[in-house]
PDB file of C-alpha atoms in Angstrom:
ATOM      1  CA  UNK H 216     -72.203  87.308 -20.094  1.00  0.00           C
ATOM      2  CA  UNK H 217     -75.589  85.775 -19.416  1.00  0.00           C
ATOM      3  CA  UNK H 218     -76.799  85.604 -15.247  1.00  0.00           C
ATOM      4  CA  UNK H 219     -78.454  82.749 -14.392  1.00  0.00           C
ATOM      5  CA  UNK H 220     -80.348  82.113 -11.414  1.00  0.00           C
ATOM      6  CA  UNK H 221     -81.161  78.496 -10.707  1.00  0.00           C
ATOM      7  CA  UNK H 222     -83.999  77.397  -8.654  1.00  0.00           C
ATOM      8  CA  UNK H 223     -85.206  73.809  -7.825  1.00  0.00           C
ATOM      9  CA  UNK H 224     -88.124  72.754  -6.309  1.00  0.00           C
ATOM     10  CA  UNK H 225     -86.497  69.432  -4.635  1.00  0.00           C
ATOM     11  CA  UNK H 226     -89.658  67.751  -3.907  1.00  0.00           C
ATOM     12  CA  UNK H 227     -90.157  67.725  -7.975  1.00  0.00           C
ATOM     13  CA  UNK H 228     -86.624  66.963  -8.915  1.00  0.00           C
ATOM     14  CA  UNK H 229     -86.784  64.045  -6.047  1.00  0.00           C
ATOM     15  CA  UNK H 230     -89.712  62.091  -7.440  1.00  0.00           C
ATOM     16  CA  UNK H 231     -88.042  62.565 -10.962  1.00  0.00           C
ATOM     17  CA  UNK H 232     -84.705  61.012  -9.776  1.00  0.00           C
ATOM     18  CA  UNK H 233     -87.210  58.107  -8.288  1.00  0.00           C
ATOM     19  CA  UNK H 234     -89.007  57.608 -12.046  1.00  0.00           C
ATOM     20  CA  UNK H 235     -85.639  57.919 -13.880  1.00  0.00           C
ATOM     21  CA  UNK H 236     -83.876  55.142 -11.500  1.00  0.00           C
ATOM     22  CA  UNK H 237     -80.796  57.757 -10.817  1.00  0.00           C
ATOM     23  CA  UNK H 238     -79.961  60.045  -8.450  1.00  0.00           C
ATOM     24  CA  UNK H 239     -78.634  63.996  -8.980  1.00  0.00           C
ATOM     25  CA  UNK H 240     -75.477  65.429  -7.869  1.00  0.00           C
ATOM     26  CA  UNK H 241     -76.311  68.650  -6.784  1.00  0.00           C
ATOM     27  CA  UNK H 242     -73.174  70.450  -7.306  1.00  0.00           C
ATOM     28  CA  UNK H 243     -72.862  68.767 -11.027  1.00  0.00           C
ATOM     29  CA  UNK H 244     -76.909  70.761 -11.485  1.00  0.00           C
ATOM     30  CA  UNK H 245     -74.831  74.064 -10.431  1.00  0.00           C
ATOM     31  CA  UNK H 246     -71.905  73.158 -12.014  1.00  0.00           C
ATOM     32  CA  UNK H 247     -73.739  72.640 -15.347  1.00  0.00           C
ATOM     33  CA  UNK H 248     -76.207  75.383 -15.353  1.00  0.00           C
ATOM     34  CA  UNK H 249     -73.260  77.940 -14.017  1.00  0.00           C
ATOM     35  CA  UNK H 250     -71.609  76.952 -16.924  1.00  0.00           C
ATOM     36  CA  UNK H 251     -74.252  78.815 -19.497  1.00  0.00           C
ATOM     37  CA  UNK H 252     -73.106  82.013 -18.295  1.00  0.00           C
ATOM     38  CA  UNK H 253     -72.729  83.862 -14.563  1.00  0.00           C
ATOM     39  CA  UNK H 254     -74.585  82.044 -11.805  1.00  0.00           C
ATOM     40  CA  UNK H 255     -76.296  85.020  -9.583  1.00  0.00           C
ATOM     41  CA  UNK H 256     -77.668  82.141  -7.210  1.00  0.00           C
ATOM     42  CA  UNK H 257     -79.067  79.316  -6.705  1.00  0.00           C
ATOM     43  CA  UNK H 258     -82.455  78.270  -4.525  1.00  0.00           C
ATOM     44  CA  UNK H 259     -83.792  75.258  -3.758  1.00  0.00           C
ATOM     45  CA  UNK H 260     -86.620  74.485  -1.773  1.00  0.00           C
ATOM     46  CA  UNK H 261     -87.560  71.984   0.235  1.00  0.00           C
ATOM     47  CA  UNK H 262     -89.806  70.538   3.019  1.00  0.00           C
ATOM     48  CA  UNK H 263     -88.639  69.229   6.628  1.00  0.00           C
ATOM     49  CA  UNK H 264     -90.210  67.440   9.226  1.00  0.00           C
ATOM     50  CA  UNK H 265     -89.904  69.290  12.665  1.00  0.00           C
ATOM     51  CA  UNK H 266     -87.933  68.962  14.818  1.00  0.00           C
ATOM     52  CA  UNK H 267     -85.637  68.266  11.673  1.00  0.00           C
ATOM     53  CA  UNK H 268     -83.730  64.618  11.866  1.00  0.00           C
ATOM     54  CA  UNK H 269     -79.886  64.622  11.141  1.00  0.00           C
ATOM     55  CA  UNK H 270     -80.092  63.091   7.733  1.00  0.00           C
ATOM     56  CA  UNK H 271     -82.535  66.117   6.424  1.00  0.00           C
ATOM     57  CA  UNK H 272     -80.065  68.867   8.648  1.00  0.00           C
ATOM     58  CA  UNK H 273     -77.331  66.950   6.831  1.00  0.00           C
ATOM     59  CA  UNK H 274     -78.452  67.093   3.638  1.00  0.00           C
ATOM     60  CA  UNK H 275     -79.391  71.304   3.393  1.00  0.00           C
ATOM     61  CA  UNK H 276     -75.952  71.958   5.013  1.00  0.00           C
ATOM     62  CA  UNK H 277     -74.430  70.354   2.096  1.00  0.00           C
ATOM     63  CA  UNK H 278     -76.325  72.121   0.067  1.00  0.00           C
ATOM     64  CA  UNK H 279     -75.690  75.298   1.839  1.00  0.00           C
ATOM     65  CA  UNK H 280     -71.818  74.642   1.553  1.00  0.00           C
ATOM     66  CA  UNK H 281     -71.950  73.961  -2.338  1.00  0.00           C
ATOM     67  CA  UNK H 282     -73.484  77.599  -2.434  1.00  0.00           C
ATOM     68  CA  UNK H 283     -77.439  77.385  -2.308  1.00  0.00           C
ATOM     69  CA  UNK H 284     -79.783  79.435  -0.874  1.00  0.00           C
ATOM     70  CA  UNK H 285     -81.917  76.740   1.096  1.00  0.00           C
ATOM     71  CA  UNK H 286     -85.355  77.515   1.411  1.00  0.00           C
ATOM     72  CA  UNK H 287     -87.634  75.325   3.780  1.00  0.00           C
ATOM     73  CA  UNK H 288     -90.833  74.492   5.109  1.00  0.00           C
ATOM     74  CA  UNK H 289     -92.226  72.365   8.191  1.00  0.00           C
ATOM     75  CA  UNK H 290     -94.011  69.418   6.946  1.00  0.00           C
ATOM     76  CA  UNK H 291     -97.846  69.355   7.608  1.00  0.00           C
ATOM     77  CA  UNK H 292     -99.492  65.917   8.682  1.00  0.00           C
ATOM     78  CA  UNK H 293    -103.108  65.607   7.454  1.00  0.00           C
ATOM     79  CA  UNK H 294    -105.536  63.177   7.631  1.00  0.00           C
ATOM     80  CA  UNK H 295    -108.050  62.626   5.220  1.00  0.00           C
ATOM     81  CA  UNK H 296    -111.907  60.983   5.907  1.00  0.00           C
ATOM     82  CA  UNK H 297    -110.610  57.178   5.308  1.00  0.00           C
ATOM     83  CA  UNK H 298    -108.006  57.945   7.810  1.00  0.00           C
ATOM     84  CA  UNK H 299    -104.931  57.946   5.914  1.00  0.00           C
ATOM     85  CA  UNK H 300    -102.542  60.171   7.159  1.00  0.00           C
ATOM     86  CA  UNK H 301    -100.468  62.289   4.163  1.00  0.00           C
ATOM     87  CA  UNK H 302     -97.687  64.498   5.173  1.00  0.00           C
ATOM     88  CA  UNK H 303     -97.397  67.585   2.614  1.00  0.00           C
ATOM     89  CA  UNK H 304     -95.754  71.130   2.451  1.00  0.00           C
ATOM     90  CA  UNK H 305     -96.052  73.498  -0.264  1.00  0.00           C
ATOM     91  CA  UNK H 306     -93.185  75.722  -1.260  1.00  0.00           C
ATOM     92  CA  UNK H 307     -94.085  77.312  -4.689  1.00  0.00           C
ATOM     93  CA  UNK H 308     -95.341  80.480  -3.014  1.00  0.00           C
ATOM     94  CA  UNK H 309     -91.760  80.700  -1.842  1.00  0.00           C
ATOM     95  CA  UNK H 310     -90.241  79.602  -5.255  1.00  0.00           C
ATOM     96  CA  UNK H 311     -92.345  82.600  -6.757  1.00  0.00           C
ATOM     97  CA  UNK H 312     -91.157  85.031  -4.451  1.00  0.00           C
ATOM     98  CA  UNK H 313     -87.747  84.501  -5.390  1.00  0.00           C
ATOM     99  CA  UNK H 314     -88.327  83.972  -8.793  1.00  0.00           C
ATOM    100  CA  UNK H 315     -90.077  87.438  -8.932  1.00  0.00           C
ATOM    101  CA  UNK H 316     -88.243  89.617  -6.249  1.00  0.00           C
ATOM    102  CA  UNK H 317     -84.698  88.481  -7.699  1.00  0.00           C
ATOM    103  CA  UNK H 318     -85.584  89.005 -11.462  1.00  0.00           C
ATOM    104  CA  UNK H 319     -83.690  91.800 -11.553  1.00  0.00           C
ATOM    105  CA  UNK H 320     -80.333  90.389 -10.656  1.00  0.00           C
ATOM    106  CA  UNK H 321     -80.422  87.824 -13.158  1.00  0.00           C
ATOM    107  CA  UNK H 322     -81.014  87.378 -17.278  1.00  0.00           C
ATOM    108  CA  UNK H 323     -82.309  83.609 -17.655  1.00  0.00           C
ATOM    109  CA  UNK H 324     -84.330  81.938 -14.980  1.00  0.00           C
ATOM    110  CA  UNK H 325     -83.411  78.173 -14.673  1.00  0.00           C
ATOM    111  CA  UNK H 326     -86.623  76.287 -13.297  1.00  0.00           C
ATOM    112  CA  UNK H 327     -86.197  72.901 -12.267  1.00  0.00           C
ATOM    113  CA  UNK H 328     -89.905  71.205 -11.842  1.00  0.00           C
ATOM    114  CA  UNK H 329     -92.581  70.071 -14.003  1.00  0.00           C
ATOM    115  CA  UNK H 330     -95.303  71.559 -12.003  1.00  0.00           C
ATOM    116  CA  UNK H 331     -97.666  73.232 -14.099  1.00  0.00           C
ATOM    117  CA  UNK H 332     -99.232  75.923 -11.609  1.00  0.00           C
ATOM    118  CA  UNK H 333     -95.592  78.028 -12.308  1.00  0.00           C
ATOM    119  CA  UNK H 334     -97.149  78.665 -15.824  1.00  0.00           C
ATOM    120  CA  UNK H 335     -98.319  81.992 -14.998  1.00  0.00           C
ATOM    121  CA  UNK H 336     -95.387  83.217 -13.206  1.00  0.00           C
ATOM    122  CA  UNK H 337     -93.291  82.283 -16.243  1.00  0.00           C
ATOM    123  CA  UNK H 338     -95.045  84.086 -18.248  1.00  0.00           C
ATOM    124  CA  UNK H 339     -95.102  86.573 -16.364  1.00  0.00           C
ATOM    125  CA  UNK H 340     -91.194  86.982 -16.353  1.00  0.00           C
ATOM    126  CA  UNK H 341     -90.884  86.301 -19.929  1.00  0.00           C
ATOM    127  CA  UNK H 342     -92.974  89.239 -20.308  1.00  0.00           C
ATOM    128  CA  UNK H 343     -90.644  91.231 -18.162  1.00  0.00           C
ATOM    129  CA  UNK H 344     -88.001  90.325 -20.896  1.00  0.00           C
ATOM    130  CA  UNK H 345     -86.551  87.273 -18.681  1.00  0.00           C
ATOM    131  CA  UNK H 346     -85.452  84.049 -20.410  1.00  0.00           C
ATOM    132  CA  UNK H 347     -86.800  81.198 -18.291  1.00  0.00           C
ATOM    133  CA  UNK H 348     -85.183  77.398 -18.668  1.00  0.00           C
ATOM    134  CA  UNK H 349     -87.450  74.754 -17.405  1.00  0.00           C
ATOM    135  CA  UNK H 350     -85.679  71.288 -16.969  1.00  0.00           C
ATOM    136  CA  UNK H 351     -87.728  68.005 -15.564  1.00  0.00           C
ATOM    137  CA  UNK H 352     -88.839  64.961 -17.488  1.00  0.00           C
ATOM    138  CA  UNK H 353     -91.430  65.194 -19.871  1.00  0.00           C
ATOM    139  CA  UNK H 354     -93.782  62.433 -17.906  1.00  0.00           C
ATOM    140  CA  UNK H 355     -93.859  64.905 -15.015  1.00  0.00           C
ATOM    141  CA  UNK H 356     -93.575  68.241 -16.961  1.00  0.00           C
ATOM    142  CA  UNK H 357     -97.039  70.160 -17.876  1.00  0.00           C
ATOM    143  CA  UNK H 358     -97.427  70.973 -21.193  1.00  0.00           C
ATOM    144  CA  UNK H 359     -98.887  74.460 -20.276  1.00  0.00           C
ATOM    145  CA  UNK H 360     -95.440  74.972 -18.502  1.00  0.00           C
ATOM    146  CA  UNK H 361     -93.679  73.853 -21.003  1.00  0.00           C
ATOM    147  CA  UNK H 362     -94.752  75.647 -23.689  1.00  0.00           C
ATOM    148  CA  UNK H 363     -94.566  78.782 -21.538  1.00  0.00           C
ATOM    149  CA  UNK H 364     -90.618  78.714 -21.435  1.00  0.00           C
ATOM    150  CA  UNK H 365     -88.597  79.521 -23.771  1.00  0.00           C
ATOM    151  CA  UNK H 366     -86.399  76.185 -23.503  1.00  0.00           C
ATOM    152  CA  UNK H 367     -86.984  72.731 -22.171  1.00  0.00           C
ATOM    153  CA  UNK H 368     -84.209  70.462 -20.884  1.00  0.00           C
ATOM    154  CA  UNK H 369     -85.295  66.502 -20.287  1.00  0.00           C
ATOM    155  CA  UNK H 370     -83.373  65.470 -17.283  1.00  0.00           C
ATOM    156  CA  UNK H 371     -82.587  62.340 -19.483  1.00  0.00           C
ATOM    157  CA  UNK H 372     -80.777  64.633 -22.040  1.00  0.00           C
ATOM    158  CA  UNK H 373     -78.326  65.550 -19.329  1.00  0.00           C
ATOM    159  CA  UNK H 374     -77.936  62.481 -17.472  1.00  0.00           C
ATOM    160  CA  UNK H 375     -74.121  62.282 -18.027  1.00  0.00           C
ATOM    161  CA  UNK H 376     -73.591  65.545 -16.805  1.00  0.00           C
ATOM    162  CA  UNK H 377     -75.861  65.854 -13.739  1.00  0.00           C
ATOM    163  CA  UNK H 378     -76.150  62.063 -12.311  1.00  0.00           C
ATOM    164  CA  UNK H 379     -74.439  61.052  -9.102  1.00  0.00           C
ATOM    165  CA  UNK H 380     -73.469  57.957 -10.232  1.00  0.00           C
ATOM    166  CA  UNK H 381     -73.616  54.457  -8.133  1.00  0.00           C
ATOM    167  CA  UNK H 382     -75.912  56.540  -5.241  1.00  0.00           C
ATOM    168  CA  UNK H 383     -78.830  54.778  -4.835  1.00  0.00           C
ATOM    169  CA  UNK H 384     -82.265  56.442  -3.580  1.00  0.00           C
ATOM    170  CA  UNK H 385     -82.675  56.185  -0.333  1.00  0.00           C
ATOM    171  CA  UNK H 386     -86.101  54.989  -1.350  1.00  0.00           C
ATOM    172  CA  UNK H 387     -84.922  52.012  -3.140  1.00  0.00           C
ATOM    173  CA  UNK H 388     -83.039  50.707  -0.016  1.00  0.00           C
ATOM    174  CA  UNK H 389     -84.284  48.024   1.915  1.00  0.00           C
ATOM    175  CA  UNK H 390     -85.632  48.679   5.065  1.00  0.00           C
ATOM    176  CA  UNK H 391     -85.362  52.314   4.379  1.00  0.00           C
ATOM    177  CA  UNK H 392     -87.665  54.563   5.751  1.00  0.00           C
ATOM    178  CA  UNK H 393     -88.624  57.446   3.054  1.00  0.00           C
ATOM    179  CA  UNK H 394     -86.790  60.918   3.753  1.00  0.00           C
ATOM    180  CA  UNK H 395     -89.264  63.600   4.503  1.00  0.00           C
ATOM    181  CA  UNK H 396     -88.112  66.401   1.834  1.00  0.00           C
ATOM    182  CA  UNK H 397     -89.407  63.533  -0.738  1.00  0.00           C
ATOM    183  CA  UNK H 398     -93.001  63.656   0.335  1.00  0.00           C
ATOM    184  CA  UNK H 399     -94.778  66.923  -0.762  1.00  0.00           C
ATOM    185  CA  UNK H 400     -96.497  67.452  -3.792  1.00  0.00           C
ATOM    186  CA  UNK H 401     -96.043  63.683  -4.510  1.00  0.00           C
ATOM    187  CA  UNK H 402     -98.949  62.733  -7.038  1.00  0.00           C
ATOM    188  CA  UNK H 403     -98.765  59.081  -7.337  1.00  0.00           C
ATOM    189  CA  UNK H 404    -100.882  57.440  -4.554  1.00  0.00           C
ATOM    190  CA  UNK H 405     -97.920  54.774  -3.901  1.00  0.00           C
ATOM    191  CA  UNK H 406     -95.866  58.389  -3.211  1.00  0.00           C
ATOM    192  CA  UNK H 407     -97.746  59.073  -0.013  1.00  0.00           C
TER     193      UNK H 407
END
């Protein structure tokens, strides 16, 4: 049997939930992926502010219970010359590390972002003989990345089987502040 390792870059998957209009259940993304053969683990990475506020330390014990490996970052406030203040963390050195260190405890590397700067080390693993799996949506999915895997799952495709159904963003809530872990590597100016 096929083992998968599944690893999300939440920051990417977050600002895809807030283009599709839908939310992910995170234990539906494991129970669907787990389902194409043995799950060796699962990562996902994300950025906190610090001290960490009890809806972010909520949110990674959850997904520490439904069997993640959490991986996290402090948030890093910078300003730029106009003055506007951007908050921003960067985890793909850490999503590489895994991705590389781990390769040889798993067959297929599920890779769920649309960044295109993983293009290398996908290629990289598929040279190794590992099957890599990238799954976004394709307005936020590189081509370069893209064409370097050897499969490419739309979010859209899987909707049913992935979506937490009648959970609205916490975004898209009035009078909601924006949760931290939703800010980095945001691209769209109205993101930051």
């Amino acid at each position: 049997m096929e083992r998968i390792a599944l690893f999300i870059d939440g920051a990417n998957v977050y600002a895809a939930a807030k283009r599709l209009g839908w939310n992910f259940d995170h234990r539906k993304i494991l129970d669907y992926f787990a389902a194409q053969g043995t799950l060796h683990n699962a990562f996902y990475y994300t950025a906190v502010p610090v001290p960490m506020d009890d809806k972010q330390k909520r949110f990674t014990d959850a997904l520490t219970y439904m069997g993640y490996t959490v991986r996290t970052r402090p948030l890093r406030e910078m300003t730029d010359e106009s003055g506007e203040v951007s908050r921003r963390a960067s985890l793909d050195i850490e999503i590489v590390t895994d991705l590389l260190l781990t390769s040889d405890r798993y067959d297929t590397a599920v890779l769920l972002t649309g960044d295109g700067d993983f293009e290398r080390p996908v290629e990289a693993l598929r040279a190794r003989g590992k099957r890599v799996v990238v799954a976004c949506i394709a307005e936020m999915t590189s081509y370069e990345l893209r064409n370097a895997a050897d499969q490419y799952v739309d979010f859209k495709d899987i909707r049913e089987q992935v979506e937490r159904p009648g959970y609205r963003l916490p975004s898209t809530q009035r009078g909601e502040p924006r949760p931290f872990y939703a800010s980095a590597a945001l691209s769209d100016p109205d993101d930051r």
